[in-house]
CSV table of C-alpha atoms in Angstrom, one decimal:
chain,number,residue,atom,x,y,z
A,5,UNK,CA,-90.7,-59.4,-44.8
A,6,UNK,CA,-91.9,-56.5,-42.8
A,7,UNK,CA,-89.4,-53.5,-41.9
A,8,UNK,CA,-90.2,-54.0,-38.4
A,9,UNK,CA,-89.5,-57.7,-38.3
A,10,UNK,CA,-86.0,-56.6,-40.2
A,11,UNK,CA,-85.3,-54.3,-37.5
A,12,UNK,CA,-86.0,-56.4,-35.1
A,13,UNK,CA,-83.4,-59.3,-37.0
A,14,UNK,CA,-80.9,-56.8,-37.2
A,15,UNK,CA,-81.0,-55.8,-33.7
A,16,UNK,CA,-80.9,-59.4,-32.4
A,17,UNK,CA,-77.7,-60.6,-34.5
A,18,UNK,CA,-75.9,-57.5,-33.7
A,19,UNK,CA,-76.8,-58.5,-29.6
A,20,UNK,CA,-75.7,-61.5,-30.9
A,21,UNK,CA,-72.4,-60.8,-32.7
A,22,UNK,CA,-71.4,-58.2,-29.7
A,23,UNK,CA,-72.1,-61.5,-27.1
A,24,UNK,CA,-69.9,-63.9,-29.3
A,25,UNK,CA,-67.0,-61.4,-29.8
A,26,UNK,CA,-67.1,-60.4,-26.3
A,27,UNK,CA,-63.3,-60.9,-24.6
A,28,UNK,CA,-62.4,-62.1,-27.9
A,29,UNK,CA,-58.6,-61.4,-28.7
A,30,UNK,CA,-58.8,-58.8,-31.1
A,31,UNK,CA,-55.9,-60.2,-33.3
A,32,UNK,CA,-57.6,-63.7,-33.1
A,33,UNK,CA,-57.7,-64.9,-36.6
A,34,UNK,CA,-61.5,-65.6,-38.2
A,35,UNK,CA,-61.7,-69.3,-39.9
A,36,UNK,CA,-64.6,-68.3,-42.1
A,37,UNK,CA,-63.2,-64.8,-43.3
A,38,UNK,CA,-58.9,-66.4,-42.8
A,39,UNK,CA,-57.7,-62.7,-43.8
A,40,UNK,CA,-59.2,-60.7,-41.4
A,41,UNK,CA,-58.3,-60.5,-37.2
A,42,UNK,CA,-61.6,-60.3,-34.8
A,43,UNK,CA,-60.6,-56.8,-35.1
A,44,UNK,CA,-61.4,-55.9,-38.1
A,45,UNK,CA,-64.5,-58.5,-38.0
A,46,UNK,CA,-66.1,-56.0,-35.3
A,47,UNK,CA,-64.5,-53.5,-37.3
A,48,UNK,CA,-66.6,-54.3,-40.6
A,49,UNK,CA,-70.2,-54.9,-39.1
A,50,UNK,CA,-70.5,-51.2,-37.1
A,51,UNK,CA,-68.6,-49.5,-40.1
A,52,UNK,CA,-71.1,-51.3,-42.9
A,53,UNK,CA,-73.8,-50.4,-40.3
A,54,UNK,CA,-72.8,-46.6,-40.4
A,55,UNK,CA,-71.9,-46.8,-44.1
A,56,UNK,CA,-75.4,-47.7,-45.1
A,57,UNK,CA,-77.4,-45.1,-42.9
A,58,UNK,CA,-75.1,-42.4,-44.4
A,59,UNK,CA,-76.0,-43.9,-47.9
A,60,UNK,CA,-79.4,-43.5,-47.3
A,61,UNK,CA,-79.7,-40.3,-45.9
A,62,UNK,CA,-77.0,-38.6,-48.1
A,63,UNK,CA,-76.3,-41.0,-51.2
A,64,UNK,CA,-73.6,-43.0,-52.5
A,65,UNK,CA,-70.4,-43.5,-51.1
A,66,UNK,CA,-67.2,-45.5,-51.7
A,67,UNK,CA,-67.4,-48.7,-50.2
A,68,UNK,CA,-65.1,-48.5,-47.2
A,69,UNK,CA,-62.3,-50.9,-46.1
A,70,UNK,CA,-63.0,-53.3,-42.7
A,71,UNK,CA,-59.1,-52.8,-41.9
A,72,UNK,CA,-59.5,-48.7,-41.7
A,73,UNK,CA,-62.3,-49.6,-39.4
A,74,UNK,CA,-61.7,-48.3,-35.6
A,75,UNK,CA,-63.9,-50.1,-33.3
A,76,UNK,CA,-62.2,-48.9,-30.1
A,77,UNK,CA,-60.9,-51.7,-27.4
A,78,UNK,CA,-62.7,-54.6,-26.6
A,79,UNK,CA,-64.4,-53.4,-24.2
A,80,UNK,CA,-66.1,-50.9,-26.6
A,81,UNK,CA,-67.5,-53.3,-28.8
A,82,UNK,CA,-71.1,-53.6,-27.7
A,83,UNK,CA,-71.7,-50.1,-27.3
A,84,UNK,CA,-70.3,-49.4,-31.0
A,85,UNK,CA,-72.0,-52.2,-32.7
A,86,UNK,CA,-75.3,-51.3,-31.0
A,87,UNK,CA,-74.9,-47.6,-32.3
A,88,UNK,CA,-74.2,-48.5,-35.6
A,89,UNK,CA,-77.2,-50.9,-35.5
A,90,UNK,CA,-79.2,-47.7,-34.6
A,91,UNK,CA,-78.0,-45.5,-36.7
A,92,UNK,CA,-79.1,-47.8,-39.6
A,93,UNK,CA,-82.1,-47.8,-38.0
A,94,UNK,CA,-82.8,-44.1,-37.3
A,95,UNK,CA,-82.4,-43.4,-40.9
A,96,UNK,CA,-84.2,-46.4,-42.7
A,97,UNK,CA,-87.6,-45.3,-40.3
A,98,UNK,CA,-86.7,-41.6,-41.7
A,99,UNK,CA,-86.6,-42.2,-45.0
A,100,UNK,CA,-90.7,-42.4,-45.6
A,101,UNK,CA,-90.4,-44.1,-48.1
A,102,UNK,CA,-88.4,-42.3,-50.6
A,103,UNK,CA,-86.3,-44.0,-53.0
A,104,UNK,CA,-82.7,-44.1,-52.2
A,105,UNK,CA,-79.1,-45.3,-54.1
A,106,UNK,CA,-78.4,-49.3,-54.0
A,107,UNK,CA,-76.0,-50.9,-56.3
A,108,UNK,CA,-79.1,-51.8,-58.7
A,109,UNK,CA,-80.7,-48.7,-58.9
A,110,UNK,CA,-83.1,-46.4,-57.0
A,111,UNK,CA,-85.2,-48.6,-54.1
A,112,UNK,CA,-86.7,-48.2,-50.9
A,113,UNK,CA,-84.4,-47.3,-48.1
A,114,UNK,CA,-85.4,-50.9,-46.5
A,115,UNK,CA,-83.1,-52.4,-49.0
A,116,UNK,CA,-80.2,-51.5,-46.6
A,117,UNK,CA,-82.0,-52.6,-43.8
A,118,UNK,CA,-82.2,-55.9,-45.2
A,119,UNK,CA,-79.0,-56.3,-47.1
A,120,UNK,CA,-77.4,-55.6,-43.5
A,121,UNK,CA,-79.5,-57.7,-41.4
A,122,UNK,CA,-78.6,-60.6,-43.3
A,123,UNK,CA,-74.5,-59.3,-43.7
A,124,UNK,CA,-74.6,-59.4,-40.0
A,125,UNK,CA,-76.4,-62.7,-39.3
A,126,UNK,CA,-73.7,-64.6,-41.5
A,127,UNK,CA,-70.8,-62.5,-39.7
A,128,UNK,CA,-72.6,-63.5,-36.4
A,129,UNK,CA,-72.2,-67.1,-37.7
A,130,UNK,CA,-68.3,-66.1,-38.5
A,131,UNK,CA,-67.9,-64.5,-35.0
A,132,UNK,CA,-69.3,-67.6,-33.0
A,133,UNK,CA,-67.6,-70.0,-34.7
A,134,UNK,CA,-64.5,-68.2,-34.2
A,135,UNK,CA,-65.6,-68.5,-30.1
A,136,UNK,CA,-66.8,-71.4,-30.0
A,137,UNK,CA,-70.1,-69.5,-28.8
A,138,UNK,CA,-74.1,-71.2,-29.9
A,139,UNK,CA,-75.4,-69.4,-33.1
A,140,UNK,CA,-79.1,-69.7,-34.0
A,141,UNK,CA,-80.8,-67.7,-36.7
A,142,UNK,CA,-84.8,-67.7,-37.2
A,143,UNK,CA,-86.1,-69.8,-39.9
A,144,UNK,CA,-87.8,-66.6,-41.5
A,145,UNK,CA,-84.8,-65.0,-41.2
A,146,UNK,CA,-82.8,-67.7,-42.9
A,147,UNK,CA,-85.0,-68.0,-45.5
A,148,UNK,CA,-85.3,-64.2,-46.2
A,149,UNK,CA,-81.6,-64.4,-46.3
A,150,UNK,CA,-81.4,-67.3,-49.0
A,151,UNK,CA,-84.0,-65.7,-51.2
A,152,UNK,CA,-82.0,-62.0,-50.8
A,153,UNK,CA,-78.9,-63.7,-52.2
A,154,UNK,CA,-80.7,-65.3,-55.5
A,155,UNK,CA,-82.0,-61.7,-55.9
A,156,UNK,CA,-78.2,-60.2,-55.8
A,157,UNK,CA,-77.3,-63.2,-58.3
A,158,UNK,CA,-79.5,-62.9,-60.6
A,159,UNK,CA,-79.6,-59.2,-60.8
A,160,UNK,CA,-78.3,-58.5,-64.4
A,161,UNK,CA,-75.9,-55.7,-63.0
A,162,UNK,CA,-74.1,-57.9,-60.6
A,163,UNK,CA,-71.7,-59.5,-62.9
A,164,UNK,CA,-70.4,-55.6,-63.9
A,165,UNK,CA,-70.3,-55.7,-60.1
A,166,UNK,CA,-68.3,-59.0,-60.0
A,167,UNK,CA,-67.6,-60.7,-63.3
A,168,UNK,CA,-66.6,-64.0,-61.4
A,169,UNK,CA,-70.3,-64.4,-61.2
A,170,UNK,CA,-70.4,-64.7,-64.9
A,171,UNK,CA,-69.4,-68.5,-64.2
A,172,UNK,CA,-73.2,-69.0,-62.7
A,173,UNK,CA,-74.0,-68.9,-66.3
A,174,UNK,CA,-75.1,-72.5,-68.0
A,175,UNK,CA,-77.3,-74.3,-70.0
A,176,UNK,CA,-80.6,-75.2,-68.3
A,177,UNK,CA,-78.5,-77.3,-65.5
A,178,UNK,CA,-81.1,-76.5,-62.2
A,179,UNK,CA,-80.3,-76.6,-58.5
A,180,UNK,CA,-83.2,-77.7,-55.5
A,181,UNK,CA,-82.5,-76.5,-52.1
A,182,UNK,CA,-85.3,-77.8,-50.1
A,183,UNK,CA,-85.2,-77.2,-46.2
A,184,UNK,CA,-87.1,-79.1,-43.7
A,185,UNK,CA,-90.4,-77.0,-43.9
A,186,UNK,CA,-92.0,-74.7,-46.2
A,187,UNK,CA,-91.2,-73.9,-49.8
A,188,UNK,CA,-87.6,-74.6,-51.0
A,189,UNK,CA,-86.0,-72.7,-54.0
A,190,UNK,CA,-85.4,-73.9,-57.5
A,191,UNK,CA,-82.1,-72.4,-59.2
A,192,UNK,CA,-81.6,-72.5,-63.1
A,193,UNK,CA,-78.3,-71.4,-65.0
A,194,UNK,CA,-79.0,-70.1,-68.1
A,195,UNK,CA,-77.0,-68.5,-71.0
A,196,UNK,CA,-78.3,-64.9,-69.6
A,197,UNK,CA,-77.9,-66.0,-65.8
A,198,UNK,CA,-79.5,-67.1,-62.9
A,199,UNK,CA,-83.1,-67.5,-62.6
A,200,UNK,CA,-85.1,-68.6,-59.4
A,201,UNK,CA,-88.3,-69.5,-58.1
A,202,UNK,CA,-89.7,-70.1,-54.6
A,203,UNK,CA,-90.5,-73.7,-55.8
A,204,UNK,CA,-89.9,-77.4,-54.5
A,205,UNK,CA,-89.3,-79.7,-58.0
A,206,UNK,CA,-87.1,-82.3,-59.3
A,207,UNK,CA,-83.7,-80.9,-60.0
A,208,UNK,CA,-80.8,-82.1,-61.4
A,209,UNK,CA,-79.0,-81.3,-57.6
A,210,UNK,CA,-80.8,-81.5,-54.4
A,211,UNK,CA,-79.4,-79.8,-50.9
A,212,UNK,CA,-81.7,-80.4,-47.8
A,213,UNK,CA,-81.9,-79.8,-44.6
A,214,UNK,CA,-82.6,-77.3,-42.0
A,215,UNK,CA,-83.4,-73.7,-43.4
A,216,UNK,CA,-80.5,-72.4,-41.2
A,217,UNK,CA,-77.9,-75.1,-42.0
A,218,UNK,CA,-78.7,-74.1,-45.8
A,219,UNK,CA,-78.1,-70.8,-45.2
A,220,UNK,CA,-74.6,-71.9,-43.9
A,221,UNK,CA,-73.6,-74.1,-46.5
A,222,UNK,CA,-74.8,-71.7,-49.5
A,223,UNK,CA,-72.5,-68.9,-47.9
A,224,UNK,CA,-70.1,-71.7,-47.1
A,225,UNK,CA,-69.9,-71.0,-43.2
A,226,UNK,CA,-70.3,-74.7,-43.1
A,227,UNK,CA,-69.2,-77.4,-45.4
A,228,UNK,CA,-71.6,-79.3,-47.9
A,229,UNK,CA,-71.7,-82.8,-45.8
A,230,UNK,CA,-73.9,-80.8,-43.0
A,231,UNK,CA,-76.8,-81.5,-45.8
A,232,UNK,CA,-77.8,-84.0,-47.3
A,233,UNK,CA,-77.1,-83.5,-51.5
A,234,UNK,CA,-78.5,-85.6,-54.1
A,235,UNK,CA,-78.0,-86.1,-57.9
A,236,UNK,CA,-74.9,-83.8,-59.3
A,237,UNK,CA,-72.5,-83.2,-56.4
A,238,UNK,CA,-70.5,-81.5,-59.5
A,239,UNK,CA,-72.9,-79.3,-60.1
A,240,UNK,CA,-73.5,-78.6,-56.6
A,241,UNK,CA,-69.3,-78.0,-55.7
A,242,UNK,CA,-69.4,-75.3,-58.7
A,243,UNK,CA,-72.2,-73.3,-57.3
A,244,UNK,CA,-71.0,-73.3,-54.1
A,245,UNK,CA,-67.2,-72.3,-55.1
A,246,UNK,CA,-68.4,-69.7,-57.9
A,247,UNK,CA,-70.5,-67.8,-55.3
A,248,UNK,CA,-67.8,-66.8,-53.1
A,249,UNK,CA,-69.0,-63.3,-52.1
């Protein structure tokens, strides 16, 4: 995916976010994320937004906590999610391409861009089902987002990241999710990992259904029944509750 069709997802589902969290009570609890207030929902996306443009332009820094986030009042919201938005974008299209610190070694400063973009498309999900309020996320999009998540779990350093990942581990046992249109993706657990293609095969555990609504369900914004799941629903319960970001 191009940088400018990342910006461009970023800026939309941070319109988006501000829209659904918009008079939101600020101590209003979150259903998908049941430990933190709206507050320190808001409070999360602008400070992860700031947090990565000062990683790119500066370097690594601790990874901050949502609840020392200040977002302001209500009222505030959009203009501070839009300039965090920005700032991520300012330094990205600064960067020229120099390599820059990510948790898996030196890569382009568009890593950010992306690992945001897609952070704040599924805490847009969070925020309008916490209103009630329509969300809607591109099929590129959700697809870019599915595919950037396989890359994270089968990154060989992301277990020192996590060990709970570890339990992805297996024996050969393979996972299909197939949406609606275009290429699906074919997980395999293996003694050394995950492994992944952009494939549509036999598997022994099928999820289908809308790109979007497979996006949900992997990041378990939605439960499993909104697709349709074939062969091992065992197999498919453990994936879902061992990938718990």
């Amino acid at each position: 995916m191009d940088t400018a069709r990342l910006v461009q997802g970023l800026h939309e589902h941070t319109a988006g976010f501000a829209k659904a969290v918009a008079n939101a009570d600020p101590a209003a609890r979150v259903p998908t994320c049941p430990e933190w207030p709206m507050r320190v929902l808001v409070g999360h996306i602008g400070q992860a937004h700031r947090w990565a443009a000062d990683i790119v332009r500066t370097g690594p820094s601790p990874v901050p906590d949502p609840f020392d986030a200040d977002p302001g009042s209500p009222g505030k919201w959009p203009d501070w999610l839009h300039e965090g938005a920005a700032d991520l974008t300012d330094a990205v299209l600064s960067a020229a391409g120099s390599p820059v610190w990510t948790f898996f070694g030196p890569g382009p400063a568009t890593f950010w861009l992306r690992r945001m973009l897609h952070d704040t498309t599924v805490h847009h999900a969070d925020a309008a089902l916490a209103t009630d309020t329509a969300f809607e996320v591109a099929p590129d999009l959700a697809a870019d987002a599915i595919s950037e998540w396989l890359e994270v779990l089968s990154d060989p350093v992301t277990p020192t990241l996590k060990p709970a990942f570890s339990a992805l581990r297996g024996t050969g046992q393979t996972l299909q999710l197939r949406p609606d249109t275009g290429p699906g993706w074919l997980i395999t657990r293996t003694p050394d990992g995950v492994r992944w293609a952009r494939a549509t095969s036999t598997a022994d555990v099928t999820l289908a259904g809308p790109v979007g609504q497979l996006l949900l369900v992997l990041t378990r914004r939605l439960p499993a029944s909104q697709v349709t799941i074939t062969g091992d629903h065992a197999l498919a319960d453990h994936w879902l509750t061992h990938t718990a970001a």
